[in-house]
Amino acid sequence: MQQFQQIQEPDTFVCACGFSCHYKSEKEMEIHIDNCPVYSAYSDFMKYIERKDIQNANVDQLRVLKAEAKVYISRIEMMLMIYSQSQQPILQKVPSQTVQCEKCKKQFEANSDFDKVWYLENCSHIICKDCMFKICKEDFLPKKSNVTCVCGERFKDQEIKQILGNEIFEQLTEKLNLSLQNIIECCNCKERFCFQKGNIEEKIQDQNGKLVQGEQLKHYIENRFKCSKCHTEQCKNCMSVPYHTNMTCEEFKINKAAVKCRLCDQPTEIQKNQPEALQIICQQQECQNRAKKLCTIKLQCGHFCQGLKNTQCLPCLNEKCAKDQNEDDYCNICFTEALKSQPCVQTTCGHIFHEDCLRQKLDAKWNGPRIVFNFMKCPLCNKFLDIQVPHFKKSIEEGQALLKEVQELCLQRLKLEEKEKDKELLDPTHQFYQKPLDYSMHIYCYYLCFKCKKPYFGGLKNCQQAADQDPKVEFKQEDLVCTKCCPLLTLEDKCNKHGVDYIDFKCRHCCSIALWWCHGTTHYCDPCHRNIKTNMTKPCPGLGKCPLGIPHKPNGQEMSLGCSLCRAERLKAK
């Protein structure tokens, strides 16, 4: 147990100059202290007063000093009262009085921490200087210099200036004056221009797709601007970057200080009954569903993994640790949510995406009728995807098998059509020089048969590009039927040399080769398919002028043209 040594309370005040008087003779003691240069030389308190240079202080500074002195005197009187009422001897170690900051509630020693706290003149509250600086700097512009204590009492201008310092105070004052004149300064490039309010009729949505309305919409119209020079989006009032959509400045300030869900960034309460990694996830159903798949491991750096549960942990995505992609970057597949909003996976090429977005990308495959393999490539580096997560294995393998099959068919058709000597493959300056696989994949279109799920030839790529660019073309998967699955194909149509893989049908309505099988009844060429209508059948121009170059049934009837390779050989022989 700590021992305290009793000391005798002295009766006489003795100055270093030799003067002495009884402590009860307060007036005599005050006169001596005020006039004695020796006492002023060794007294810490007198040195502090002299440093204040009160003779050159203005009225506001003197009032603040007076308030500080009163507070100090009141503490001394309180301690004297405690001593006078105590029946025990005064001990050498008496706990010193503490004061509490009204803002952060931190405790300070009344004497030793005297220079760390600020005593407000108007309301007499005590706020630590760190909190005072933060309040003054953050609230000066939004509240138009009417900075207030937590009790609502306004700070004096001189107090604000002393806390901020002349340089910051003058900068904020200049910005405030510009704002009052409707002139704004970009916080990034410092460009100045006249502010123009937005359109109140404009429909504004926040990052979660929620419509901005009421007071928040009014604030958006009156304060949100985008610099015309550097395009930085910011708030005219509080200068936050980017603008806090669907929140006023005050709401944004509260939101910024609140505990936020690690997935949706909305204020939430700590769920202490959950694992540590899931304690700050809100109760919204979407976030709860995502949390079920989220990894709960804490990384060596102290941040939580953003990957999938029961899989290898991702590199840390916190901005303090991340090297390339960080948690605030958008997913490069959906471009609507940050990476931190969902569980993520990393490809072997090193890029990170939302697990759900990557799964949907692989499941959706390609848009339009033509088989393309962009769905199997990384959106950032264009390399073929490889993901070391078990449930992606099937999709990746199916895509690779289809790719291999289409590549073989392209090379086979290139050889059969004798295109291996095309100038694109022989010209050293061409991108396809000595690259037959890339060239054949580039010029040929292959579709996936709706019935047998096998790829089949659908013409040249430039024909399909024309169809893709035509808004009238409606793509239906059931229209994509290969020759083998066409109900009009007969045994007589089968080629003894090439089988049925190269059988063509004539367009029902004109003298062109069909690429589309629609409604389960009709073959169309591209132009006719883009303009399906009644009475669209065109008469054949005659054998000498017919594009097909062979006799055929009258237009308006279905007809097989036989093997395209054999037909090409016959035409070439002529």
XYZ file of C-alpha atoms in Angstrom:
574
model
C 0.000 0.000 0.000
C 1.333 3.427 -0.972
C 2.447 5.547 1.993
C 1.730 9.254 2.215
C 3.979 11.496 4.271
C 2.199 14.044 6.437
C 3.416 17.626 6.135
C 2.724 20.544 8.355
C 0.702 23.363 6.919
C 2.954 26.476 7.063
C 1.638 29.714 8.600
C 4.031 32.203 6.962
C 4.603 33.217 3.344
C 8.349 33.723 2.666
C 9.522 35.330 -0.592
C 12.991 34.673 -2.073
C 13.783 38.345 -1.531
C 13.488 37.840 2.255
C 10.030 39.375 2.733
C 7.610 37.400 4.920
C 4.037 37.760 6.136
C 1.238 35.605 7.520
C -0.817 33.738 4.930
C -3.965 35.271 6.362
C -2.670 38.743 5.442
C -3.818 38.261 1.828
C -3.789 41.981 0.903
C -0.200 42.422 2.112
C 0.859 39.300 0.216
C -0.856 40.486 -3.007
C 0.870 43.905 -2.876
C 4.279 42.299 -2.433
C 3.816 39.764 -5.262
C 2.642 42.533 -7.601
C 5.732 44.667 -6.938
C 8.515 42.166 -6.252
C 10.787 41.536 -9.296
C 12.479 38.630 -7.484
C 9.170 36.781 -7.071
C 8.257 37.387 -10.734
C 11.588 35.907 -11.794
C 11.064 32.475 -10.200
C 7.227 32.138 -10.179
C 5.957 29.982 -13.088
C 2.524 31.542 -12.826
C 3.850 35.116 -13.014
C 6.002 34.149 -15.999
C 2.863 32.777 -17.739
C 0.991 36.052 -17.113
C 3.857 38.175 -18.427
C 4.025 36.069 -21.613
C 0.422 36.981 -22.323
C 1.456 40.618 -22.890
C -1.887 41.975 -21.677
C -0.897 45.582 -22.316
C -1.006 44.965 -26.090
C -4.058 42.688 -26.025
C -7.375 43.802 -27.513
C -10.698 43.839 -25.677
C -11.739 40.324 -26.709
C -8.391 38.846 -25.686
C -8.587 40.565 -22.296
C -12.074 39.166 -21.739
C -10.853 35.648 -22.501
C -7.897 36.082 -20.118
C -10.272 37.370 -17.461
C -12.488 34.313 -17.892
C -9.459 32.020 -17.653
C -8.266 33.783 -14.495
C -11.726 33.478 -12.917
C -11.834 29.766 -13.649
C -8.357 29.319 -12.171
C -9.281 31.315 -9.042
C -12.498 29.337 -8.581
C -10.494 26.099 -8.608
C -8.060 27.454 -6.018
C -10.945 28.568 -3.782
C -12.510 25.142 -4.107
C -9.261 23.468 -3.018
C -8.913 25.878 -0.066
C -12.461 25.052 0.947
C -11.664 21.337 0.823
C -8.584 21.839 3.009
C -10.440 24.004 5.516
C -13.261 21.468 5.895
C -10.946 18.464 6.162
C -10.306 17.137 9.663
C -7.253 15.160 8.535
C -3.703 16.493 8.109
C -2.781 17.644 4.625
C -0.978 14.864 2.737
C 1.880 15.380 0.356
C 0.116 13.467 -2.455
C -3.347 14.889 -2.982
C -5.174 13.831 -6.170
C -5.259 16.815 -8.469
C -8.570 18.066 -9.885
C -9.535 16.891 -13.388
C -11.671 18.537 -16.042
C -13.551 16.904 -18.903
C -13.834 17.980 -22.539
C -17.497 18.560 -23.395
C -16.943 17.144 -26.901
C -14.773 14.022 -26.632
C -15.297 13.480 -22.864
C -11.547 13.022 -22.357
C -10.214 13.814 -18.860
C -7.425 16.367 -18.298
C -5.430 17.398 -15.235
C -6.579 20.887 -14.277
C -3.045 22.123 -13.590
C -0.563 20.115 -15.650
C -2.831 20.034 -18.726
C -3.792 23.686 -18.491
C -2.425 24.387 -21.999
C -4.361 21.484 -23.576
C -7.877 22.754 -22.853
C -9.892 25.832 -23.765
C -12.278 27.652 -21.431
C -15.112 29.188 -23.470
C -16.039 32.699 -22.464
C -19.719 32.708 -23.449
C -20.819 29.434 -21.863
C -17.855 28.574 -19.563
C -17.680 25.054 -20.980
C -14.333 23.309 -21.327
C -13.274 21.809 -24.671
C -9.876 20.330 -25.432
C -7.861 22.209 -28.042
C -7.869 19.240 -30.456
C -11.674 19.207 -30.499
C -11.797 23.005 -30.679
C -9.574 23.010 -33.785
C -11.646 20.293 -35.448
C -14.966 22.018 -34.692
C -13.746 25.411 -35.891
C -12.259 24.070 -39.126
C -15.159 21.792 -40.067
C -18.021 24.131 -39.118
C -16.645 27.509 -40.206
C -17.894 27.335 -43.819
C -21.090 25.251 -43.397
C -22.260 27.481 -40.507
C -20.978 30.683 -42.141
C -18.507 31.348 -39.273
C -21.213 30.847 -36.599
C -19.300 28.045 -34.903
C -20.952 26.833 -31.714
C -20.236 24.811 -28.595
C -22.018 21.494 -28.042
C -24.510 23.483 -25.965
C -25.326 25.734 -28.933
C -23.583 28.845 -27.580
C -21.586 30.656 -30.262
C -17.769 30.844 -30.119
C -16.317 34.332 -30.153
C -14.488 35.294 -33.358
C -11.295 35.892 -31.411
C -11.485 32.392 -29.935
C -11.864 30.883 -33.416
C -8.953 32.906 -34.712
C -6.677 31.933 -31.822
C -7.487 28.239 -32.238
C -7.122 28.107 -36.033
C -4.210 30.503 -36.322
C -4.111 33.551 -38.572
C -3.315 31.706 -41.818
C -6.136 29.136 -41.700
C -8.593 31.697 -40.314
C -7.888 34.087 -43.192
C -8.170 31.284 -45.788
C -11.555 30.207 -44.460
C -12.752 33.808 -44.209
C -11.798 34.403 -47.854
C -13.662 31.263 -48.962
C -16.704 32.339 -46.960
C -16.698 35.795 -48.541
C -16.449 34.246 -52.021
C -19.331 31.915 -51.198
C -21.508 34.795 -50.057
C -20.849 36.446 -53.436
C -21.858 33.188 -55.200
C -18.239 32.620 -56.330
C -16.808 29.193 -55.656
C -13.273 27.869 -55.715
C -12.515 24.275 -56.693
C -10.780 22.584 -53.775
C -8.626 20.619 -56.233
C -7.392 22.977 -58.978
C -8.329 26.296 -57.225
C -10.227 27.499 -60.313
C -12.887 30.117 -59.470
C -16.209 30.546 -61.204
C -19.788 31.652 -60.580
C -22.001 28.967 -59.062
C -25.194 28.000 -60.875
C -27.940 26.067 -59.118
C -29.086 22.740 -60.544
C -32.483 21.928 -62.013
C -35.077 21.072 -59.351
C -36.961 18.956 -61.921
C -33.963 16.695 -62.523
C -34.283 13.168 -61.156
C -31.223 12.448 -58.986
C -30.290 9.036 -57.592
C -27.695 8.157 -54.969
C -25.124 5.368 -55.323
C -27.703 2.819 -54.176
C -30.233 3.884 -56.806
C -32.461 5.688 -54.292
C -34.228 8.819 -55.554
C -33.074 12.058 -53.884
C -36.049 14.043 -52.557
C -37.109 16.792 -50.134
C -34.461 18.631 -48.112
C -31.685 16.473 -49.552
C -32.701 17.351 -53.135
C -32.814 21.061 -52.259
C -29.322 20.802 -50.737
C -28.076 18.965 -53.851
C -29.429 21.690 -56.160
C -27.989 24.515 -54.059
C -24.571 23.066 -53.172
C -23.383 20.299 -55.494
C -21.076 21.352 -58.309
C -18.545 19.839 -60.689
C -15.445 21.840 -61.582
C -15.498 22.731 -65.280
C -11.700 22.495 -65.430
C -10.676 19.365 -63.498
C -14.184 17.776 -63.244
C -13.900 17.237 -59.477
C -17.359 16.778 -57.908
C -17.669 18.548 -54.567
C -19.930 20.327 -52.083
C -19.951 24.126 -52.183
C -20.862 24.343 -48.517
C -18.603 21.874 -46.677
C -16.095 21.263 -49.536
C -16.327 17.473 -49.228
C -15.138 15.426 -52.233
C -17.103 13.823 -53.794
C -20.458 15.445 -53.038
C -22.470 13.594 -50.365
C -25.527 12.711 -52.473
C -28.818 12.273 -50.541
C -27.395 13.903 -47.401
C -27.204 17.466 -46.172
C -23.854 18.639 -44.812
C -25.036 18.085 -41.234
C -26.339 14.595 -42.048
C -23.068 13.802 -43.821
C -21.100 14.939 -40.777
C -23.173 12.674 -38.500
C -22.933 9.820 -40.998
C -19.162 10.240 -41.251
C -18.745 9.919 -37.497
C -21.135 6.957 -37.164
C -20.234 3.267 -37.174
C -20.892 2.107 -40.737
C -21.740 -1.219 -42.315
C -18.572 -2.580 -43.953
C -20.598 -3.617 -47.012
C -23.065 -0.792 -47.768
C -21.444 2.072 -45.812
C -24.725 2.940 -44.079
C -24.823 3.716 -40.319
C -25.381 0.646 -38.182
C -24.985 -0.717 -34.670
C -22.283 -3.123 -33.574
C -23.629 -6.695 -33.412
C -21.574 -8.117 -30.531
C -23.196 -11.563 -30.829
C -21.619 -12.061 -34.286
C -18.046 -13.067 -35.230
C -15.727 -10.057 -35.154
C -15.622 -9.769 -38.972
C -19.429 -9.550 -39.159
C -20.112 -7.286 -36.171
C -20.397 -4.107 -38.239
C -22.692 -5.427 -40.985
C -26.161 -3.863 -41.001
C -29.453 -5.751 -40.848
C -30.539 -5.050 -44.435
C -31.458 -8.327 -46.122
C -29.041 -7.806 -49.016
C -26.098 -7.230 -46.677
C -27.071 -10.187 -44.504
C -27.223 -12.460 -47.574
C -23.789 -11.284 -48.687
C -22.378 -11.725 -45.191
C -23.244 -15.436 -45.300
C -20.636 -15.944 -48.044
C -18.049 -13.518 -46.643
C -14.719 -14.704 -45.263
C -14.336 -14.027 -41.515
C -10.544 -14.288 -41.269
C -8.504 -11.341 -40.000
C -5.342 -10.817 -42.045
C -1.897 -10.249 -40.521
C -2.234 -6.498 -41.123
C -5.296 -6.422 -38.845
C -7.893 -5.882 -41.600
C -10.538 -8.430 -42.563
C -10.414 -10.509 -45.747
C -12.943 -9.478 -48.422
C -12.957 -12.894 -50.089
C -15.268 -15.896 -50.017
C -15.734 -18.112 -46.989
C -13.727 -21.377 -47.073
C -11.468 -20.238 -49.934
C -7.934 -18.850 -50.045
C -7.789 -15.333 -48.576
C -7.397 -12.330 -50.862
C -4.649 -9.712 -50.484
C -5.762 -6.907 -48.157
C -7.972 -4.371 -49.978
C -7.763 -1.665 -47.313
C -6.358 1.537 -48.823
C -3.465 1.495 -46.344
C -2.311 -1.952 -47.523
C -3.567 -2.359 -51.114
C -1.050 -2.004 -53.944
C -3.308 -1.983 -57.033
C -7.044 -2.413 -56.467
C -8.466 -1.253 -53.140
C -11.828 -1.707 -51.436
C -13.218 1.617 -52.685
C -12.542 0.841 -56.368
C -15.563 -0.115 -58.450
C -15.912 -3.711 -59.586
C -14.871 -3.659 -63.274
C -17.768 -5.893 -64.250
C -20.806 -4.178 -62.698
C -19.307 -0.662 -62.358
C -22.044 0.166 -59.816
C -20.641 -0.907 -56.433
C -17.265 -0.796 -54.725
C -15.335 -4.041 -54.232
C -15.952 -3.864 -50.469
C -19.733 -4.152 -50.947
C -19.634 -7.898 -51.750
C -17.472 -10.997 -51.307
C -14.766 -11.005 -54.013
C -12.578 -13.488 -55.872
C -9.181 -13.073 -57.508
C -8.297 -14.463 -60.932
C -4.927 -16.057 -61.604
C -3.959 -12.930 -63.565
C -4.194 -11.067 -60.231
C -7.370 -8.997 -60.698
C -10.222 -8.890 -58.186
C -13.964 -8.762 -58.922
C -17.258 -9.364 -57.123
C -17.814 -13.116 -56.957
C -21.469 -12.688 -57.935
C -20.623 -10.419 -60.900
C -18.034 -12.869 -62.216
C -20.451 -15.787 -61.866
C -23.189 -13.884 -63.759
C -20.700 -12.932 -66.489
C -19.762 -16.588 -67.057
C -23.384 -17.771 -66.909
C -24.659 -15.116 -69.346
C -21.941 -16.034 -71.874
C -22.387 -13.786 -74.955
C -24.965 -11.313 -76.223
C -26.487 -11.791 -79.657
C -26.518 -14.866 -81.886
C -22.806 -15.120 -82.703
C -20.598 -17.100 -80.339
C -17.902 -14.826 -78.925
C -15.582 -15.589 -76.040
C -15.196 -12.215 -74.307
C -17.172 -13.668 -71.393
C -14.167 -15.898 -70.693
C -11.670 -13.015 -70.606
C -10.560 -10.769 -67.753
C -12.150 -7.307 -68.173
C -8.879 -5.637 -67.134
C -6.107 -7.504 -68.973
C -8.111 -9.522 -71.590
C -6.442 -12.804 -70.621
C -8.567 -15.949 -70.481
C -10.023 -16.367 -67.012
C -8.743 -18.948 -64.572
C -10.291 -18.876 -61.100
C -9.127 -21.171 -58.327
C -12.566 -21.404 -56.707
C -14.364 -24.788 -56.928
C -17.796 -23.610 -58.088
C -16.283 -21.760 -61.063
C -14.574 -24.892 -62.383
C -17.565 -26.205 -64.369
C -18.260 -22.891 -66.149
C -14.590 -22.450 -67.057
C -14.273 -26.009 -68.399
C -17.490 -25.717 -70.462
C -16.269 -22.453 -71.984
C -12.852 -23.933 -72.803
C -14.452 -26.992 -74.472
C -16.706 -24.778 -76.616
C -13.734 -22.578 -77.557
C -11.711 -25.601 -78.669
C -14.636 -26.925 -80.759
C -15.232 -23.585 -82.526
C -11.505 -23.171 -83.195
C -11.372 -26.612 -84.856
C -14.443 -25.833 -86.985
C -12.978 -22.466 -88.057
C -9.691 -24.014 -89.149
C -11.522 -26.816 -90.931
C -13.709 -24.383 -92.895
C -10.697 -22.189 -93.704
C -9.013 -25.206 -95.266
C -12.095 -26.475 -97.119
C -12.820 -23.017 -98.535
C -9.145 -22.740 -99.556
C -8.667 -19.462 -97.679
C -5.296 -20.473 -96.273
C -3.659 -18.361 -98.975
C -5.684 -15.205 -98.363
C -3.575 -12.050 -98.559
C -4.266 -11.318 -94.866
C -2.264 -14.437 -93.933
C 0.583 -13.787 -96.390
C 1.152 -10.050 -95.868
C 3.908 -9.504 -93.216
C 2.383 -6.126 -92.324
C -1.076 -7.515 -91.607
C -2.247 -8.340 -88.063
C -3.158 -11.909 -89.157
C 0.146 -12.703 -90.872
C 0.774 -16.455 -90.382
C -2.069 -16.632 -87.840
C -4.673 -18.884 -89.488
C -6.528 -19.599 -86.238
C -6.937 -15.941 -85.313
C -7.920 -15.101 -88.889
C -10.536 -17.835 -89.168
C -12.000 -16.893 -85.756
C -12.150 -13.311 -86.997
C -13.941 -13.863 -90.317
C -16.363 -16.705 -89.503
C -19.527 -16.639 -87.419
C -20.629 -19.679 -85.466
C -23.955 -19.958 -83.652
C -25.043 -22.334 -80.899
C -27.888 -24.595 -81.997
C -30.903 -24.168 -79.735
C -31.735 -27.879 -79.977
C -28.476 -29.846 -79.904
C -26.349 -27.136 -78.192
C -23.585 -27.613 -80.769
C -21.901 -24.784 -82.695
C -22.781 -24.443 -86.390
C -21.604 -22.196 -89.210
C -23.634 -18.993 -89.605
C -21.833 -17.050 -92.327
C -19.142 -14.397 -92.421
C -18.582 -11.941 -89.607
C -19.283 -8.829 -91.702
C -22.807 -10.121 -92.408
C -23.457 -10.530 -88.683
C -22.043 -7.083 -87.912
C -24.587 -5.544 -90.248
C -27.360 -7.409 -88.434
C -26.027 -6.360 -85.014
C -26.101 -2.703 -86.017
C -29.669 -2.881 -87.319
C -32.177 -2.030 -84.517
C -34.929 -3.943 -86.342
C -33.202 -7.276 -85.836
C -34.730 -9.234 -82.979
C -32.626 -12.104 -81.687
C -34.418 -15.233 -80.469
C -32.448 -18.256 -79.331
C -35.070 -20.680 -80.648
C -34.424 -19.305 -84.166
C -30.885 -20.692 -84.086
C -31.171 -24.239 -85.400
C -28.353 -26.090 -87.131
C -28.785 -28.020 -90.386
C -28.727 -31.374 -88.591
C -31.664 -30.347 -86.407
C -33.699 -28.723 -89.207
C -36.901 -30.750 -89.744
C -36.776 -30.027 -93.516
C -33.502 -31.914 -93.986
C -33.932 -35.259 -95.804
C -31.635 -38.179 -96.511
C -31.409 -37.021 -100.125
C -29.849 -33.758 -98.954
C -26.961 -35.518 -97.240
C -23.602 -35.120 -99.038
C -21.729 -38.367 -99.588
C -18.426 -36.507 -99.321
C -18.969 -33.948 -96.540
C -22.035 -35.247 -94.675
C -24.580 -32.687 -93.436
C -22.207 -30.204 -91.804
C -22.067 -27.984 -94.910
C -25.681 -28.275 -96.133
C -27.238 -24.880 -97.014
C -30.845 -23.808 -97.326
C -32.171 -21.121 -99.621
C -33.909 -18.084 -98.156
C -37.630 -18.648 -98.644
C -38.245 -15.138 -99.940
C -35.257 -14.414 -102.225
C -32.334 -15.936 -104.105
C -29.854 -15.892 -101.184
C -28.378 -18.456 -98.810
C -30.286 -18.622 -95.526
C -28.608 -18.028 -92.181
C -31.729 -17.966 -89.986
C -34.312 -20.649 -89.204
C -37.317 -18.927 -87.589
C -40.748 -19.878 -86.249
C -39.824 -23.538 -86.838
C -40.951 -23.144 -90.445
C -38.931 -20.593 -92.380
C -35.354 -19.953 -93.506
C -34.213 -16.324 -93.925
C -31.127 -14.597 -95.237
C -29.849 -11.617 -93.206
C -31.572 -8.844 -95.234
C -34.936 -10.630 -95.222
C -34.599 -11.451 -91.529
C -34.077 -7.767 -90.750
C -37.242 -6.810 -92.631
C -39.748 -9.557 -91.927
C -43.168 -8.508 -93.222
C -46.085 -9.816 -95.280
C -45.801 -10.039 -99.072
C -42.001 -9.826 -98.922
C -41.259 -12.593 -101.469
C -39.163 -11.395 -104.404
C -39.243 -13.131 -107.836
C -36.098 -14.838 -109.123
C -34.365 -12.721 -111.845
C -33.764 -15.842 -113.945
C -31.084 -18.489 -114.277
C -28.516 -16.245 -115.917
C -28.901 -13.505 -113.309
C -29.800 -15.524 -110.187
C -27.173 -15.036 -107.417
C -27.390 -18.723 -106.525
C -26.364 -19.779 -110.039
C -28.414 -23.001 -109.896
C -32.009 -23.974 -110.678
C -34.274 -23.793 -107.631
C -37.903 -23.838 -106.554
C -39.905 -20.628 -106.934
C -39.309 -18.134 -104.162
C -41.842 -18.553 -101.386
C -41.009 -22.230 -100.871
C -38.448 -23.951 -98.642
C -35.547 -25.664 -100.416
C -32.227 -27.304 -99.568
C -29.320 -26.187 -101.753
C -27.203 -29.208 -100.883
C -23.562 -29.181 -99.769
C -22.047 -25.708 -99.967
C -18.519 -27.019 -100.513
C -19.536 -29.243 -103.391
C -21.551 -26.396 -104.908
C -18.542 -24.105 -104.643
C -16.365 -26.723 -106.371
C -18.843 -27.020 -109.236
C -19.080 -23.243 -109.710
C -15.295 -22.988 -109.625
C -14.974 -25.722 -112.262
C -17.249 -23.754 -114.598
